[in-house]
XYZ file of C-alpha atoms in Angstrom:
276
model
C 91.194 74.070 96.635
C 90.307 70.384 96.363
C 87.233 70.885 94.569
C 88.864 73.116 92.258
C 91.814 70.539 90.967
C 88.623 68.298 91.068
C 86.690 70.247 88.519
C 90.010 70.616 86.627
C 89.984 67.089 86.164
C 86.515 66.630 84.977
C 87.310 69.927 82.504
C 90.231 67.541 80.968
C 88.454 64.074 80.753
C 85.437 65.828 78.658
C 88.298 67.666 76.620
C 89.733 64.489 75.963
C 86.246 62.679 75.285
C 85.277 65.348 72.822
C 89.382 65.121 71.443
C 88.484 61.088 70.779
C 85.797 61.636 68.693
C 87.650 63.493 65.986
C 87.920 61.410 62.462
C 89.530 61.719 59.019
C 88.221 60.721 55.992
C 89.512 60.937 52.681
C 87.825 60.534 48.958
C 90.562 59.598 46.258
C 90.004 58.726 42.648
C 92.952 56.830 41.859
C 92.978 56.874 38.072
C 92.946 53.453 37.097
C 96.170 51.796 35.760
C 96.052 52.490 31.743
C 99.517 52.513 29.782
C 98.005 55.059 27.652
C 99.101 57.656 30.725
C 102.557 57.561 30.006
C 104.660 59.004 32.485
C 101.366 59.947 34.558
C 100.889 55.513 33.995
C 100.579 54.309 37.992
C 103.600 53.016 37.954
C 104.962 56.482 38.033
C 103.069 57.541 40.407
C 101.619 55.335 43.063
C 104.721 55.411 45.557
C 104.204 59.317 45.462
C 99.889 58.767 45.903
C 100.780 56.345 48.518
C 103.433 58.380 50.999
C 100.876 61.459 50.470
C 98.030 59.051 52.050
C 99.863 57.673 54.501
C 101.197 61.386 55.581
C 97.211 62.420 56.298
C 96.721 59.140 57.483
C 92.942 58.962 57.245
C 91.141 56.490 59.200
C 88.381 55.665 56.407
C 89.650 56.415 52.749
C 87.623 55.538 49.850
C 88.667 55.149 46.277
C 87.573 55.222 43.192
C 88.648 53.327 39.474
C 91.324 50.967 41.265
C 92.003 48.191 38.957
C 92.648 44.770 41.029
C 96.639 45.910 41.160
C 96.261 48.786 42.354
C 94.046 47.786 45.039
C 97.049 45.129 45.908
C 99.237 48.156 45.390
C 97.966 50.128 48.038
C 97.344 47.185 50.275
C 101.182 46.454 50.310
C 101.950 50.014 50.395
C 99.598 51.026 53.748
C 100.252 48.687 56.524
C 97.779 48.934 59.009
C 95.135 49.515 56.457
C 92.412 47.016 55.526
C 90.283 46.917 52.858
C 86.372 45.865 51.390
C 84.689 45.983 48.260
C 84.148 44.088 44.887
C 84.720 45.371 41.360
C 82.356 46.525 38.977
C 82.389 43.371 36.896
C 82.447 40.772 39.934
C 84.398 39.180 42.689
C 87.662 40.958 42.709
C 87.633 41.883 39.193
C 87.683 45.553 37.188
C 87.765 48.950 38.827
C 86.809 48.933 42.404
C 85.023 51.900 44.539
C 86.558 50.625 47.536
C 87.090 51.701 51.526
C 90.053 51.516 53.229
C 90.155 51.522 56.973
C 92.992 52.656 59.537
C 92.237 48.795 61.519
C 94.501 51.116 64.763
C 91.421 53.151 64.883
C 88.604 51.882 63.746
C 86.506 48.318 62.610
C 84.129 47.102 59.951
C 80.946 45.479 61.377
C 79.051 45.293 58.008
C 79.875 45.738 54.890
C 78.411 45.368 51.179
C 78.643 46.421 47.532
C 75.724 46.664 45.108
C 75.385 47.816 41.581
C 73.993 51.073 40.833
C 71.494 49.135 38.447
C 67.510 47.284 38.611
C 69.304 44.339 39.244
C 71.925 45.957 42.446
C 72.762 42.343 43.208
C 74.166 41.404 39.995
C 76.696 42.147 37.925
C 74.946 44.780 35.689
C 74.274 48.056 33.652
C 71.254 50.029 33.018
C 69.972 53.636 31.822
C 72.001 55.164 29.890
C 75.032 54.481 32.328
C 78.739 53.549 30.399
C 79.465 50.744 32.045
C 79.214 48.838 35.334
C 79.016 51.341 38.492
C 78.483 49.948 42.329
C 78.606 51.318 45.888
C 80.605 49.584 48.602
C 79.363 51.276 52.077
C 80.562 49.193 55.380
C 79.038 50.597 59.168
C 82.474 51.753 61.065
C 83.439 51.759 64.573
C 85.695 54.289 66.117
C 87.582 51.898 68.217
C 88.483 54.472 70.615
C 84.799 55.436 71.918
C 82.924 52.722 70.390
C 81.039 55.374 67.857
C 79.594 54.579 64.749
C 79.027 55.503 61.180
C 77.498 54.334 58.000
C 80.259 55.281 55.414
C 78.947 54.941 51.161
C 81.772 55.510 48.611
C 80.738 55.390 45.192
C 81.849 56.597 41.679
C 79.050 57.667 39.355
C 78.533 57.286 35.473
C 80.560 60.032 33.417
C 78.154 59.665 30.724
C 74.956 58.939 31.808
C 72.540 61.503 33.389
C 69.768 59.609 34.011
C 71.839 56.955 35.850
C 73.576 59.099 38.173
C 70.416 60.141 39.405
C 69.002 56.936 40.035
C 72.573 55.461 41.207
C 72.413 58.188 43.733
C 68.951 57.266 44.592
C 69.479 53.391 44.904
C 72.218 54.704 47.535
C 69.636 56.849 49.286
C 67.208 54.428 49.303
C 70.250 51.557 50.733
C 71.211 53.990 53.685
C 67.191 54.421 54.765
C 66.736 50.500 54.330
C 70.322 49.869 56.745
C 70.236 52.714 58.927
C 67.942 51.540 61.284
C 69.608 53.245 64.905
C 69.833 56.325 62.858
C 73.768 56.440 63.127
C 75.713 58.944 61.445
C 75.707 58.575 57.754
C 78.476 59.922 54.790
C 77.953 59.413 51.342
C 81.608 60.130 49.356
C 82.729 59.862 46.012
C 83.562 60.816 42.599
C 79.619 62.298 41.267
C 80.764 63.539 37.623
C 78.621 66.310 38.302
C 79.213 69.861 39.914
C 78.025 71.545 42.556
C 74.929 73.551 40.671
C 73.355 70.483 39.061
C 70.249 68.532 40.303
C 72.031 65.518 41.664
C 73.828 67.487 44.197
C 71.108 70.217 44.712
C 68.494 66.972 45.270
C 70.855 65.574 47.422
C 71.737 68.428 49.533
C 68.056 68.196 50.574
C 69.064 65.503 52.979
C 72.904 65.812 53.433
C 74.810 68.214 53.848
C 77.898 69.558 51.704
C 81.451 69.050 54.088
C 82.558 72.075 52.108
C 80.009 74.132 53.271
C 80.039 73.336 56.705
C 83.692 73.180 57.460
C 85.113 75.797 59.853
C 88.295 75.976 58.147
C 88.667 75.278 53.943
C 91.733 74.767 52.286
C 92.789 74.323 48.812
C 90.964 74.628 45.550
C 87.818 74.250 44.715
C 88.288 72.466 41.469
C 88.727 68.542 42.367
C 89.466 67.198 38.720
C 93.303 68.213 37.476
C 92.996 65.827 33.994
C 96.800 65.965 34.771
C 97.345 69.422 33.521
C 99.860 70.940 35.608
C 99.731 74.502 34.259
C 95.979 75.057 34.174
C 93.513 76.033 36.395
C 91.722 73.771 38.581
C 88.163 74.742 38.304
C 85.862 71.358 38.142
C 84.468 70.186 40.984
C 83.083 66.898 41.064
C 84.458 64.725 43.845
C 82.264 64.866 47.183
C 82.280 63.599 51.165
C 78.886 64.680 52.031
C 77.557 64.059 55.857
C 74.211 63.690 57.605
C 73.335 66.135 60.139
C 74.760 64.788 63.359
C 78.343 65.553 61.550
C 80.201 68.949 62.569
C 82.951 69.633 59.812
C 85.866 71.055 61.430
C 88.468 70.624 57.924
C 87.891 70.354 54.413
C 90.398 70.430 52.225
C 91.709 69.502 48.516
C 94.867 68.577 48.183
C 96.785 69.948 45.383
C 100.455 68.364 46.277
C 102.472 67.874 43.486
C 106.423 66.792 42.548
C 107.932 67.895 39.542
C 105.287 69.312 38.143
C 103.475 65.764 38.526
C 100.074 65.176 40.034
C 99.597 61.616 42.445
C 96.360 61.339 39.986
C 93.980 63.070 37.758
C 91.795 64.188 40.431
C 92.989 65.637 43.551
C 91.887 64.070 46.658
C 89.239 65.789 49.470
C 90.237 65.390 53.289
C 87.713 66.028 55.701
C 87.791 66.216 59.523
C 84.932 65.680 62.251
C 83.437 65.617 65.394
C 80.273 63.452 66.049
C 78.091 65.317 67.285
């Protein structure tokens, strides 16, 4: 009998050890603050964008096109949430592809952002990108098992080809240069591309799709809304993909809206994990 309440014991400590390692990310392009929106403007619509992130409560959340307002925005609006990451044209200035991080869960022990450019420590364009596009990755720990993860959120050109590919392959190239222990890695974004083109296709060749792996999906598959309530969601081009030692339990997009509003143009993607 003793050995038997014993064993149940041990049965519950590894449930709860395998429970700990659970996490929640989120990818959310914000659409950056432009008056030309209207009544989708953010002022409309960042107190609804903000409850509905700090309902899923994700413990890493990256963003994409947040204006220096919006990042304070958020900041004010998500309490236990800190924040890294520069802007595309320096310092704290123009749209940021930021992380925020649940600081109850989990810490930052690095963190950086580069241009997706020849020059990635600069300020700077190249190829045939539209403007200024950078990556802001920080390594995470999970404060409740001491775990860690490499975490890359970027947002890729909308017009150029040639530099999303090499964006994505500066990124690639960053993650084999810091990844040194060989930690878990997820690369997470906005890509402007969908799933059948070469970036992702290239990339899949060393990460995997969350979508694809996930145990449960919910939602549609269509990411980008352009704020058109009554028409189909079809484009897919926002992405949380994960290395290998990564088991996708959730995936979902998030089509919430109120009064026929959307939060943003694009819908956000929640993802949950184990670490293997």
């Amino acid at each position: 009998m003793k050995r038997a309440i014993v064993l149940f014991f041990v049965f519950l400590m590894g449930y709860n050890d395998v429970k700990s390692q659970e996490v929640r990310v989120m990818t959310y392009n914000l659409r950056l603050d432009i008056a030309s929106d209207n009544e989708n403007a953010w002022p409309h619509r960042k107190r609804f964008l903000s409850s509905q992130i700090l309902f899923l409560e994700p413990d890493i959340l990256g963003v994409q096109e947040a204006r220096p307002n919006q990042v304070a925005d958020l900041k004010e609006a998500l309490p236990y949430y800190k924040f890294i990451g520069k802007g595309r044209d320096g310092e704290q200035k123009g749209e940021h592809s930021g992380i925020y991080y649940n600081s109850k869960k989990v810490s930052v022990a690095q963190e950086h952002t580069f241009w997706l450019s020849t020059t990635p420590d600069q300020v700077s364009t190249d190829w045939d990108a539209a403007y200024p596009r950078v990556c802001t990755f920080g390594l995470f720990t999970l404060k409740e098992n001491n775990k860690k993860i490499w975490v890359f959120n970027t947002h890729l050109d909308h017009i150029g080809e040639v530099a999303r590919k090499e964006g994505m392959k500066l990124i690639l190239a960053k993650i084999k240069a810091v990844n040194t222990k060989n930690y878990p890695v997820l690369i997470m974004g906005d890509f402007n591309v969908e799933p059948d083109s070469e970036l992702v296709t290239s990339l899949k060749l060393q990460f995997l799709d969350s979508r694809n792996q996930a145990k449960y999906v919910f939602g549609p598959e269509g990411t980008f809304n352009g704020f058109k309530y009554n028409e189909p969601v079809t484009q897919r081009i926002d992405y949380i993909m994960v290395s290998n030692q990564i088991e996708v339990e959730k995936y979902a997009v998030l089509s919430s809206a109120i009064n026929l509003k959307f939060p943003s143009d694009h819908f956000p993607v929640f993802v949950q994990f184990n670490l293997k």
